[in-house]
Coordinates of C-alpha atoms and ligand atoms in Angstrom, one line a residue:
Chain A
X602 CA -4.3 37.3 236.5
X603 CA -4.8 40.6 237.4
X604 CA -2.7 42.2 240.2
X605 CA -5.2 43.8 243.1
X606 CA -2.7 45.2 245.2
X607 CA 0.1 45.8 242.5
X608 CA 2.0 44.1 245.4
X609 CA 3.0 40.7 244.1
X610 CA 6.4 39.6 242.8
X611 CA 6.9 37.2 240.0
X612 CA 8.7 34.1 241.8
X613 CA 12.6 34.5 240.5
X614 CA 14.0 31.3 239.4
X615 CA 17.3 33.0 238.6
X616 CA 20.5 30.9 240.3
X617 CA 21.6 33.2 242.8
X618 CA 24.4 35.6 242.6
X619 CA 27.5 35.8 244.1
X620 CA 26.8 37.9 246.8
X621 CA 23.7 35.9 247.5
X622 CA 25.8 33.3 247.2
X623 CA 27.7 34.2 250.0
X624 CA 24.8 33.9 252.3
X625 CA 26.3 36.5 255.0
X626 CA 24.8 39.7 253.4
X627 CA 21.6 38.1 252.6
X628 CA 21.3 37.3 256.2
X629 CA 22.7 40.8 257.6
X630 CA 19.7 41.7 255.4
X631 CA 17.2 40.0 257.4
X632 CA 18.6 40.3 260.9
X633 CA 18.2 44.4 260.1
X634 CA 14.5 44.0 259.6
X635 CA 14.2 41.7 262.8
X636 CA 16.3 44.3 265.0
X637 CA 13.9 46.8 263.8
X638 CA 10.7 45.1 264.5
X639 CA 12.4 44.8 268.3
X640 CA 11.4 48.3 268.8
X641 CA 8.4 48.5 266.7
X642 CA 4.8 49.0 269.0
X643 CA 3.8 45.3 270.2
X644 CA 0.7 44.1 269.3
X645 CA -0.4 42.7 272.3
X646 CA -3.1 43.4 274.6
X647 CA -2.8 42.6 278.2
X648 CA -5.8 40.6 278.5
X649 CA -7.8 40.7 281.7
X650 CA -6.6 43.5 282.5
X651 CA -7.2 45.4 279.0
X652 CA -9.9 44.8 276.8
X653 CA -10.4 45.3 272.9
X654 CA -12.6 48.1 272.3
X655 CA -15.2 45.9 270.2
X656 CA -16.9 47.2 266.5
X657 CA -19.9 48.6 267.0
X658 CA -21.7 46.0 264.7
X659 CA -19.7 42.9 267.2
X660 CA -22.3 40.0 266.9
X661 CA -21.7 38.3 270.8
X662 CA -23.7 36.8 273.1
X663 CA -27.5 36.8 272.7
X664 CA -29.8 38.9 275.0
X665 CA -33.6 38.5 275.4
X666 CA -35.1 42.2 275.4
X667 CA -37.6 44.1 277.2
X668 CA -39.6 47.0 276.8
X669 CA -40.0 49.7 279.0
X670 CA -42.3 48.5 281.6
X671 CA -40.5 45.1 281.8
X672 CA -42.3 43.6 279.4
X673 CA -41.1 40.8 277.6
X674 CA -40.9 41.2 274.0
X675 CA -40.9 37.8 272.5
X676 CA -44.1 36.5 271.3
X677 CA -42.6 33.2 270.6
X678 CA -43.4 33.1 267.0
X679 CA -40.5 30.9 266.1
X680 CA -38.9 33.2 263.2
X681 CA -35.4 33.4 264.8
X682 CA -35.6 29.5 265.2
X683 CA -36.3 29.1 261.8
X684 CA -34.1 31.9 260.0
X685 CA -31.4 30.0 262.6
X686 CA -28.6 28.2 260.2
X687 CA -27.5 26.1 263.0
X688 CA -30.2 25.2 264.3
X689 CA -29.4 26.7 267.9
X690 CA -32.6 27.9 268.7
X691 CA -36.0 25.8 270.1
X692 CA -38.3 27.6 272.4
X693 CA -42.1 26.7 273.3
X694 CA -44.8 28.8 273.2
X695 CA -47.4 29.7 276.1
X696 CA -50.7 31.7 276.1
X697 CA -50.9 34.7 278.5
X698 CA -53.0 34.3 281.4
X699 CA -54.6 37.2 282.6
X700 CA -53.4 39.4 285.1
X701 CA -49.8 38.8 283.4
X702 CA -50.3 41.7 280.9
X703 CA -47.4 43.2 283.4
X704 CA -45.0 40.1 282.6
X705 CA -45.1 39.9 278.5
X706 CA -46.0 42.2 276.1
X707 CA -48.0 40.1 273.5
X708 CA -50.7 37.7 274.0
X709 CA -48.3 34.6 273.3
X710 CA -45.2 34.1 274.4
X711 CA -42.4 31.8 274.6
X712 CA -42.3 29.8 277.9
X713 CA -39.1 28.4 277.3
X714 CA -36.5 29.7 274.5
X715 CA -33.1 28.2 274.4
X716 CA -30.0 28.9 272.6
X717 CA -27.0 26.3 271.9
X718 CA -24.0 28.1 271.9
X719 CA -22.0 25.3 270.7
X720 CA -24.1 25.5 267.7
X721 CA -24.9 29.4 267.3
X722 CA -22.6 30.4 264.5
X723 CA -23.5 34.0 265.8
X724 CA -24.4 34.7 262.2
X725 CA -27.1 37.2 263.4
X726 CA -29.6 36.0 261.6
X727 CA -32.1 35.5 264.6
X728 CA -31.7 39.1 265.3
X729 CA -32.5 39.8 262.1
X730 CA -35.4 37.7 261.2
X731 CA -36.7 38.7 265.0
X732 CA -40.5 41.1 264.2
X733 CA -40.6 42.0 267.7
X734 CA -37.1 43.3 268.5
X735 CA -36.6 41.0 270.9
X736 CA -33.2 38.9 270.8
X737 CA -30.1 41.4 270.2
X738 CA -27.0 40.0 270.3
X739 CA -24.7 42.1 272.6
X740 CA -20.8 43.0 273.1
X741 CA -19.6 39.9 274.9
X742 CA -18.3 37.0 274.3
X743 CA -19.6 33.2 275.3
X744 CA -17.6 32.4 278.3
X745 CA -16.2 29.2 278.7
X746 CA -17.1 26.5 280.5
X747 CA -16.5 22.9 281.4
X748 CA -19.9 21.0 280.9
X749 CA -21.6 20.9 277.3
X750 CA -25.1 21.3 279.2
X751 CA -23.8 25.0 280.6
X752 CA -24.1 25.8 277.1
X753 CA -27.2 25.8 276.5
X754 CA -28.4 29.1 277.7
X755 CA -32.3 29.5 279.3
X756 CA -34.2 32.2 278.8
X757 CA -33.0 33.1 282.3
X758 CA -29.9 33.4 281.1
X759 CA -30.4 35.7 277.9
X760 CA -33.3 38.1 279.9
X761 CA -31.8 41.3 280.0
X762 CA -32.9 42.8 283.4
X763 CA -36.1 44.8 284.4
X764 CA -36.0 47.9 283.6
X765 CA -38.8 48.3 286.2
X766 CA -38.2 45.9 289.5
X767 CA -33.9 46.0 289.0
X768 CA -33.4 49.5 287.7
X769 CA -29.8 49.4 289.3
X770 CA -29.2 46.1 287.1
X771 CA -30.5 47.3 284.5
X772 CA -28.6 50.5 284.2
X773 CA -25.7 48.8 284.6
X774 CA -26.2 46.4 281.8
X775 CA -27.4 49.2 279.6
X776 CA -24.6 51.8 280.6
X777 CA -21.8 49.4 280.0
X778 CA -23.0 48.7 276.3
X779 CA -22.3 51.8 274.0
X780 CA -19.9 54.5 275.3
X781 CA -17.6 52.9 278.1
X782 CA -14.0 52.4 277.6
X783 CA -13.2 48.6 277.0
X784 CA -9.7 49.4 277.4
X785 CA -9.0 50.7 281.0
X786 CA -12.6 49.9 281.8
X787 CA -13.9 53.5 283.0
X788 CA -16.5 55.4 281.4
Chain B
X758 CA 51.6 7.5 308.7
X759 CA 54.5 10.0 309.0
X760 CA 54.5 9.6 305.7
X761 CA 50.5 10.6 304.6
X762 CA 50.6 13.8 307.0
X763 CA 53.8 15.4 305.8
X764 CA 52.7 15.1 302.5
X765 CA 49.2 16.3 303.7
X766 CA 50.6 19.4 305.2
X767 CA 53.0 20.2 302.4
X768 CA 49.3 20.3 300.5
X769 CA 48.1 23.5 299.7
X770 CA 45.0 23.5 301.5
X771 CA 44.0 27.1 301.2
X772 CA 44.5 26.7 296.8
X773 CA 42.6 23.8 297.3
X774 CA 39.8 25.6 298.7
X775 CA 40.3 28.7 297.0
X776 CA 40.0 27.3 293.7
X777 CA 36.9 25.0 295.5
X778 CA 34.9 28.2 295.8
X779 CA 35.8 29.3 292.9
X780 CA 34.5 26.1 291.1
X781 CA 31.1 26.3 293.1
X782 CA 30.5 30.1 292.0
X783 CA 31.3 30.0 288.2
X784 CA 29.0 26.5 287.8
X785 CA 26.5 28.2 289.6
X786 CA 26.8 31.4 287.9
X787 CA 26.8 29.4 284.8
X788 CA 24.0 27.9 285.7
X789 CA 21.8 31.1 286.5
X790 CA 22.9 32.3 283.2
X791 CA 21.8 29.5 281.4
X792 CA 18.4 30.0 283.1
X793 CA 18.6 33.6 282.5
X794 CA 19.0 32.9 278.8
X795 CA 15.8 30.9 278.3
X796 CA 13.7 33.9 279.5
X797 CA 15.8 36.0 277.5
X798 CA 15.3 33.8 273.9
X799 CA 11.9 34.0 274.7
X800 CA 11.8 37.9 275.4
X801 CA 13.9 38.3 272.4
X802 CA 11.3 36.2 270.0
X803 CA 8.5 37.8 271.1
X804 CA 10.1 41.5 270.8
X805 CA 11.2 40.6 267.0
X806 CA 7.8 38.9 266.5
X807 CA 6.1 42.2 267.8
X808 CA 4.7 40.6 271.2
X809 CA 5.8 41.2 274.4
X810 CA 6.8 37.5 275.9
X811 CA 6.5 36.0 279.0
X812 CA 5.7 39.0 281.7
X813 CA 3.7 37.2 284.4
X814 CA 5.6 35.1 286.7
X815 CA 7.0 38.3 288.8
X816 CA 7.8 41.8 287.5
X817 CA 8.5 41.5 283.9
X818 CA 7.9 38.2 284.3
X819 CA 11.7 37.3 285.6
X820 CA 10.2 34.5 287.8
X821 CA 9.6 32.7 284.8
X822 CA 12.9 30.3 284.3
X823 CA 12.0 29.7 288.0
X824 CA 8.2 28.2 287.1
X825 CA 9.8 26.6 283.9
X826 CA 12.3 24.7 285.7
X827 CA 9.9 23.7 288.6
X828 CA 7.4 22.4 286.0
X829 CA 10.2 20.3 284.1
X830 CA 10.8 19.4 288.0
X831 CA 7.4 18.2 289.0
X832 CA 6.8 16.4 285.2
X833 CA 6.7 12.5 285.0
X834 CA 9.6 10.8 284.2
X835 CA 9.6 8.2 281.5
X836 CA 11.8 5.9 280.5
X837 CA 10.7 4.2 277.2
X838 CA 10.7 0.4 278.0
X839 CA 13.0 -0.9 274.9
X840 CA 15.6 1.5 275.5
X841 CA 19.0 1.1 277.1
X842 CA 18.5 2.2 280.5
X843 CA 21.6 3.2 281.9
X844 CA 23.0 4.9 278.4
X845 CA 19.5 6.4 278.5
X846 CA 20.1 8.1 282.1
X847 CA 23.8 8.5 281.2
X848 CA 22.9 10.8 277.6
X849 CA 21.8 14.3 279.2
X850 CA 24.2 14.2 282.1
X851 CA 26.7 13.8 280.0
X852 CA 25.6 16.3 277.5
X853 CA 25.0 18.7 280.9
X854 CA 28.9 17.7 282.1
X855 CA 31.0 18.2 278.9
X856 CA 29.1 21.9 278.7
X857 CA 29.4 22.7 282.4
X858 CA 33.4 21.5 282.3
X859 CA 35.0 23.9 279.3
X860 CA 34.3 27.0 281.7
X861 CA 37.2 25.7 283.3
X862 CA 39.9 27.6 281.6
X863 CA 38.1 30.5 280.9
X864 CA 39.7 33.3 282.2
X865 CA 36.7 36.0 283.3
X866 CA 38.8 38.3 285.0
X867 CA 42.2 39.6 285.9
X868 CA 43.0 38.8 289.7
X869 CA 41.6 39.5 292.9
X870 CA 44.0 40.3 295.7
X871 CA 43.1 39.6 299.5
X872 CA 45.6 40.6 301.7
X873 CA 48.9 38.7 299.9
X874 CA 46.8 35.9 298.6
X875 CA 45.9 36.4 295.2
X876 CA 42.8 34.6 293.7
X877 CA 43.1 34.0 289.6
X878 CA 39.9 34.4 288.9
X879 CA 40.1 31.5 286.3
X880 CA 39.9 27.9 287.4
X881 CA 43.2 26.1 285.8
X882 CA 45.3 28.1 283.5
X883 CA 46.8 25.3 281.3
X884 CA 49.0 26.2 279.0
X885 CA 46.8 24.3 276.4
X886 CA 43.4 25.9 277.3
X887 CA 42.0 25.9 273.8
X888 CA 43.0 22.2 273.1
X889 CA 41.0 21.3 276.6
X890 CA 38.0 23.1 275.2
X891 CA 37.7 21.7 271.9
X892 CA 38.5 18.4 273.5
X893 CA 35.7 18.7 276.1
X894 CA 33.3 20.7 273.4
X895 CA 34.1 17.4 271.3
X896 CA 32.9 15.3 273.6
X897 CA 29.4 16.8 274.0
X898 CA 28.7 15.0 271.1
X899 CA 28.7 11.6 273.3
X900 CA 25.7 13.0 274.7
X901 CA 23.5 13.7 272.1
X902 CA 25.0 10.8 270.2
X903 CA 24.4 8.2 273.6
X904 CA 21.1 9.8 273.8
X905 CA 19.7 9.7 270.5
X906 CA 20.8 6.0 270.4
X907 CA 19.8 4.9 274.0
X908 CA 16.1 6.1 272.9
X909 CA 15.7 3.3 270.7
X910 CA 13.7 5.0 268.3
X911 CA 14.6 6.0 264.8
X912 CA 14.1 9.6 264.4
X913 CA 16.3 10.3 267.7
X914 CA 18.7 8.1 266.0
X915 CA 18.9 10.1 262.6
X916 CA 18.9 13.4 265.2
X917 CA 21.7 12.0 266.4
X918 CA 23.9 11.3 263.6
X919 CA 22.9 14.0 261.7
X920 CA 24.3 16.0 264.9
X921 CA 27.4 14.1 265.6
X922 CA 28.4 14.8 261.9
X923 CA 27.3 18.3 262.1
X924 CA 29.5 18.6 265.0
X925 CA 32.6 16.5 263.6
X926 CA 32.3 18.6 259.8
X927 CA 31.9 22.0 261.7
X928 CA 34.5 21.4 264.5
X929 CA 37.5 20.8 261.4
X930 CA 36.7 24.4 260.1
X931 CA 36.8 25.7 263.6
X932 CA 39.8 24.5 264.3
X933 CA 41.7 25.6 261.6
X934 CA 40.8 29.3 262.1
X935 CA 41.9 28.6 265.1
X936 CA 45.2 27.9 264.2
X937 CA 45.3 31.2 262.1
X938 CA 44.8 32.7 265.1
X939 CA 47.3 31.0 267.1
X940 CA 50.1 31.6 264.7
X941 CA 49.7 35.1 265.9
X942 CA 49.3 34.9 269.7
X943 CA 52.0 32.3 269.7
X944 CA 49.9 30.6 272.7
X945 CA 47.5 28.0 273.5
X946 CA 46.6 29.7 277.3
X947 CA 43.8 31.9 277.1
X948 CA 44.7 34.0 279.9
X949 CA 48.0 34.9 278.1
X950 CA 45.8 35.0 274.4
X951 CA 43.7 37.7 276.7
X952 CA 46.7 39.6 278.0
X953 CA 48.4 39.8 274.3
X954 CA 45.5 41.8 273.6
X955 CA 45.5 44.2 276.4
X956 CA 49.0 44.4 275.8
X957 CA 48.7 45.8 272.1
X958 CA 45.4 47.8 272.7
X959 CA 44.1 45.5 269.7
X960 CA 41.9 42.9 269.8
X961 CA 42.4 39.8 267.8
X962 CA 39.4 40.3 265.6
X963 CA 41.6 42.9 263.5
X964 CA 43.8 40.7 262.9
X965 CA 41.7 37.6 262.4
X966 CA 38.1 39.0 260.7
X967 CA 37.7 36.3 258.4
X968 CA 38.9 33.5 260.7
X969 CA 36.6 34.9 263.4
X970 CA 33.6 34.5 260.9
X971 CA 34.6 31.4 259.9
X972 CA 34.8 30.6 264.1
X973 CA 31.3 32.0 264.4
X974 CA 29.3 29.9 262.0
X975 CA 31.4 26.8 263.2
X976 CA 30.1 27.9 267.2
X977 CA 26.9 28.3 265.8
X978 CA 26.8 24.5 264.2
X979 CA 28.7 23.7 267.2
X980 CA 25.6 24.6 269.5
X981 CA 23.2 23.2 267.7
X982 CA 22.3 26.9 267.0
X983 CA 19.0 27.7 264.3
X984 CA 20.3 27.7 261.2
X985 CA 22.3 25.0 261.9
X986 CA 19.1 22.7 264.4
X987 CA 18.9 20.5 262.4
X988 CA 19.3 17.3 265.2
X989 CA 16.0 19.3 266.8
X990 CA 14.2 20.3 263.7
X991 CA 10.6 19.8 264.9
X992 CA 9.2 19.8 261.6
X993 CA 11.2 16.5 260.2
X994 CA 12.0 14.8 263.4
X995 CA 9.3 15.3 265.4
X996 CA 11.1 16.8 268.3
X997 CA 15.3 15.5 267.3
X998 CA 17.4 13.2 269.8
X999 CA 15.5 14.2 272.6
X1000 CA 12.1 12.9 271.5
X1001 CA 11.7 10.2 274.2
X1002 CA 13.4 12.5 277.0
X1003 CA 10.9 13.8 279.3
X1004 CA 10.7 15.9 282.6
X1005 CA 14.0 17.3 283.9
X1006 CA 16.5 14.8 281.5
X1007 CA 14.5 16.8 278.5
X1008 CA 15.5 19.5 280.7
X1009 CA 19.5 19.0 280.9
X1010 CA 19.3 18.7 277.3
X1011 CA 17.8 22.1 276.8
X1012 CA 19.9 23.6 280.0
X1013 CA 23.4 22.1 278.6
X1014 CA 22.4 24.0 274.9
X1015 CA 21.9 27.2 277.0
X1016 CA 25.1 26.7 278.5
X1017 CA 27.2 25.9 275.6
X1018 CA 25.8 29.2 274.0
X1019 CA 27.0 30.9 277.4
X1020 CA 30.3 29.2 276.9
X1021 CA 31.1 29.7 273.1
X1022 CA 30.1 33.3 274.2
X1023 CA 32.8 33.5 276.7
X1024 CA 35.6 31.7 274.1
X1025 CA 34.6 34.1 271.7
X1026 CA 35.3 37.2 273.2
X1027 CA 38.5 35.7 275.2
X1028 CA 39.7 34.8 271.9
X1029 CA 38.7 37.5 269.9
X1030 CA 37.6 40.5 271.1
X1031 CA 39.7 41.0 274.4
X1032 CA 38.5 39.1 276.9
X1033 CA 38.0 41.4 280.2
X1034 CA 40.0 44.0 278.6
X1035 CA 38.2 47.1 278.6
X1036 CA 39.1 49.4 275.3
X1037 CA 40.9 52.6 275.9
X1038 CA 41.4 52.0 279.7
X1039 CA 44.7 51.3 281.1
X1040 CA 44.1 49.0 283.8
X1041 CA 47.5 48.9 285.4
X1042 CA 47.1 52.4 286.5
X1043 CA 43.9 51.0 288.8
X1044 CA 43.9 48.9 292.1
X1045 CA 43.7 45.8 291.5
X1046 CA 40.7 44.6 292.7
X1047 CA 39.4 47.4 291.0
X1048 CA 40.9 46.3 287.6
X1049 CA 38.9 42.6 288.4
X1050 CA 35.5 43.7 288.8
X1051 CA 35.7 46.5 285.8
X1052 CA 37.2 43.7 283.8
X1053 CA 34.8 41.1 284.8
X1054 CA 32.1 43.4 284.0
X1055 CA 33.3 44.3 280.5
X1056 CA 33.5 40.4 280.1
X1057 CA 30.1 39.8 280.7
X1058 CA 29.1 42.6 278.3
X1059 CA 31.0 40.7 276.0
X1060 CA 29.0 37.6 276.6
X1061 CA 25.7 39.4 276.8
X1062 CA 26.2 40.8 273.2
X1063 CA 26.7 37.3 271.8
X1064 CA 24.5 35.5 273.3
X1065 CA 22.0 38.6 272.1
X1066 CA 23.9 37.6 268.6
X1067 CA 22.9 33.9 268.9
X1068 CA 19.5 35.0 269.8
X1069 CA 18.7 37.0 266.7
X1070 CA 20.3 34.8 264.6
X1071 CA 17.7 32.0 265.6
X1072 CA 14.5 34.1 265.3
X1073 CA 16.2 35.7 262.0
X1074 CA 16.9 32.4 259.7
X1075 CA 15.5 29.4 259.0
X1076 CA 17.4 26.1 259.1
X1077 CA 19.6 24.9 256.3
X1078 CA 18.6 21.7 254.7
X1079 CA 21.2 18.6 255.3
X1080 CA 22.7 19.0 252.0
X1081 CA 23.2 22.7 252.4
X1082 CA 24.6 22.5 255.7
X1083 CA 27.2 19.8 254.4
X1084 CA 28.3 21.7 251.5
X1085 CA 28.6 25.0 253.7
X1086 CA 30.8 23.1 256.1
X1087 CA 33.1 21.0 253.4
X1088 CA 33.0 22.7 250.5
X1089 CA 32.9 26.7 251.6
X1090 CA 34.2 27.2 255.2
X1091 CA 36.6 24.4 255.2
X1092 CA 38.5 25.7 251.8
X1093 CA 38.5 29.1 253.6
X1094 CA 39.8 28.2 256.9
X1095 CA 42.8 26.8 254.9
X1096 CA 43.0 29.7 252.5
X1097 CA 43.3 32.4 256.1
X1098 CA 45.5 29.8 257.6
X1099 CA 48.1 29.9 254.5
X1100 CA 47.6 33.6 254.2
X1101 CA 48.2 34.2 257.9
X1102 CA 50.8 31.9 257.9
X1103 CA 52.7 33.6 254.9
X1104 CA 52.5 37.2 256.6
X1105 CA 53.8 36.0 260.1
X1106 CA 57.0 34.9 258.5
X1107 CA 56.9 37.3 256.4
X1108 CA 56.8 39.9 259.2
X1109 CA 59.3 38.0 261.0
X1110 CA 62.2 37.9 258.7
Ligands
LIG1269 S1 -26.7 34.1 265.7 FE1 -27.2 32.8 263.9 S2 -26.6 30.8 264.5 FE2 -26.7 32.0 266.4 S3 -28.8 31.6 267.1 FE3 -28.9 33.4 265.9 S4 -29.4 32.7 263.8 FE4 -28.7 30.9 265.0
LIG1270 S1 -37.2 36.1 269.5 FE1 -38.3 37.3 268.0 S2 -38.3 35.9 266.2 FE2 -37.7 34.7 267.9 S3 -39.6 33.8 268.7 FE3 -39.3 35.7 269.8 S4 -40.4 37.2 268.7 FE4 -40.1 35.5 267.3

């Protein structure tokens, strides 16, 4: 097979040399590279109190979108549910009543829409096969929790906030996403 | 009556209690150290593993021993039902005693001087120091041995043998470059082995390179020191001769490996590199006291740099394999603990004619 990397080494059957034999400068050897890597940079992150600056294309936790009266977006037509590989999404559908033309942006839309975590592969798919632009998913991670059934996330739950009764809300949601430093948390 | 209080007041009550205090303060300090040393394995494996290691429990995370030990403390205590009780309870104390006894005759430092009293800072000075240490170091093998056997189970039983021969097989090597060594020092007291080398401004490591490897790899075996774990290897014994040992009798076991390390340390540099003899510094021209603490300091340098040794080892090599490990002891350090022993021998009388 072909070499990619031009890296590999043939495995050496050879018996091993005197001075291999000897073990000690074999292992001299190795405790050099160890005693170098105690000075190299560490690799860790101080958790809580540092955060990984996420990739711009991070597939995390599902949000339900608005537009910019408030509006929701979803019309409940079922396409994320279906493009959905694991099968994490159900929602039912509802007609709009009048006088809720304030509330949701199309005619239909979904009453209830639920997403299994524990499923949700977070393939992106759903956000994808979505007409409406209406489920994203975000920058965060599905905390954990102790009960299966907190899992399942409402449509309460994946909302993002209104733009138009919580604007405070929703310019902190919005404001945290793109440009804010993950790693000492400031902006 | 008469009898009992005259030979009560010829008594030496003040030695008694003088080398009372003494015993309290170097088990204790032995003890902190061992502590001290679990942190420190685990600072030094995550440095070389390029992670940063236990920094929570208190600044830079030195609380942690603390938590460790008060969670081995607060664990339940089992005792498997088909095993020898007493022998069971008897394994890690006396795998914690045998280590906790050969600080006896370490000399850590020159003397202090109160007044006219003057406090050795060494607990007996027998004239056959060495001999009491391997003796004592031998006998840590009951421990493992009683445990792994008490446990009543078969892979702390094949922990156990294979340590008790690892021991016995590394021990003969050990020994012998021993001798080497003694043939020059012309001693078996470690305090006069430590003032030889102040004396001559050269440490015994010169002298003895080879036998002082050879004494190495044997105080690694002797430890039960990676590459040489084999009675704990994980991966083929589940967990070694300590399997069945759980809360703080798990805990001796790991405590009295921590404080053999400390002590093969201290042997180590008494026998080879010094002692608390600081290079290039003439202590006689300093107080006393002085002399002590610069000289007790130096020592623990000593120690720090091997246990640091024993540390890098472990998170350098992996384990040998049985067969590997017998044929390293028999058939390559044994023939070569003879060879400097005959060598060494030969050159001391040749010297001396
Ligand atoms: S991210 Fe993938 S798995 Fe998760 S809900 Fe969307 S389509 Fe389904
Ligand atoms: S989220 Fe998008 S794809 Fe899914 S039901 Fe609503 S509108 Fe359709």
């Amino acid at each position: 097979m072909q070499s990619l990397t031009n890296r590999n080494k043939p495995v050496d059957r050879a018996p091993m040399n005197f001075w291999e034999r000897l073990y000690l400068p074999e292992i001299f050897k190795g405790m050099i590279i160890t005693l170098r890597h105690l000075f190299k940079r560490k690799a860790t992150i101080q958790y809580p109190e540092q955060k990984r600056e996420f990739s711009r294309v991070w597939r995390g936790l599902h949000v339900l979108n608005r537009d910019e009266e408030g509006r929701e977006r979803c019309t409940a037509c079922g396409l994320c549910a279906l493009a959905c590989p694991a099968e994490a999404i159900t929602m039912e559908a509802a007609e709009r009543e009048l006088g809720e033309e304030n509330l949701y942006r199309e005619e239909k839309y979904a009453a209830k829409y639920e997403i299994n975590m524990l499923r949700c592969i977070f393939c992106g798919l759903c956000e994808e096969a979505c007409p409406k632009d209406a489920v994203y998913l975000s920058e965060t991670v599905a905390p954990a929790d102790y009960a299966r059934k907190k899992f399942i996330y409402t449509k309460e739950d994946l909302l993002i906030p209104n733009p138009v009764t919580e604007p405070e809300a929703y310019a902190k949601a919005k404001g945290l996403e793109p440009n804010e430093n993950r790693l000492t948390g400031k902006r | 009556m008469i009898n009992l209080s005259a030979v009560l007041l010829a008594f030496d009550w003040g030695f008694l209690l003088q080398k009372l205090i003494l015993i309290i303060i170097i088990v204790s300090v032995s003890l902190v150290v061992a502590m001290y040393e679990t942190y420190l394995e685990r600072k030094v494996a995550a440095w070389m593993q390029d992670r940063i290691g236990p920094n929570r429990a208190g600044p830079f995370g030195i609380l942690q021993p603390i938590a460790d030990g008060g969670k081995l403390f607060f664990k339940e205590e089992i005792i498997p039902n088909t095993s020898n009780k007493t022998l069971f309870v008897l394994g890690p104390g006396l795998a914690m005693l045998a280590a906790l006894m050969t600080c006896a005759v370490i000399p850590w430092s020159s003397h202090l001087q109160f007044g006219d009293t003057t406090v050795q800072l060494q607990i007996a000075d027998v004239n056959i120091g060495i001999l009491y240490i391997f003796g004592v170091v031998s006998l840590g093998v009951y421990g493992i041995m009683i445990g792994g056997w008490a446990s009543n189970n078969k892979f702390s039983l094949m922990a156990a043998l294979r340590g008790a021969s690892q021991a016995i097989s590394y021990e003969l090597a050990m020994g012998i470059s021993l001798i080497a060594l003694l043939f020059i020092t012309g001693s078996l007291s470690m305090r006069t082995i430590v003032e030889e080398q102040m004396k001559n401004g050269i440490w015994n490591v010169v002298y003895q390179p080879l036998g002082f490897l050879i004494f190495l790899v044997c105080a690694f075996a002797e430890c039960n020191r990676t590459p040489f774990d084999l009675p704990e290897a994980e991966s083929e014994l589940n967990m070694g001769y300590h399997q069945e040992y759980s809360s703080m009798k798990l805990g001796f076991y790991l405590f009295a490996e921590y404080i053999n390390m400390f002590i093969s340390s201290a042997v180590m540099a008494t026998l080879f590199f010094g002692g608390y003899d600081v290079p290039f510094l003439d202590e006689s021209t300093l107080a006393p006291n002085v002399a002590a603490i610069i000289g007790l300091i130096a020592f623990m340098i000593k120690i720090g740099f091997f246990i640091f040794l024993f540390m890098w080892v472990r998170w350098t090599i992996p384990r040998f394999r049985y067969d590997q490990l017998m044929n390293l002891g028999w058939k390559k350090l044994l023939p070569l603990a003879l060879v400097n022993m005959l060598v060494t021998a030969a050159v001391m009388l040749w010297l001396h004619k």
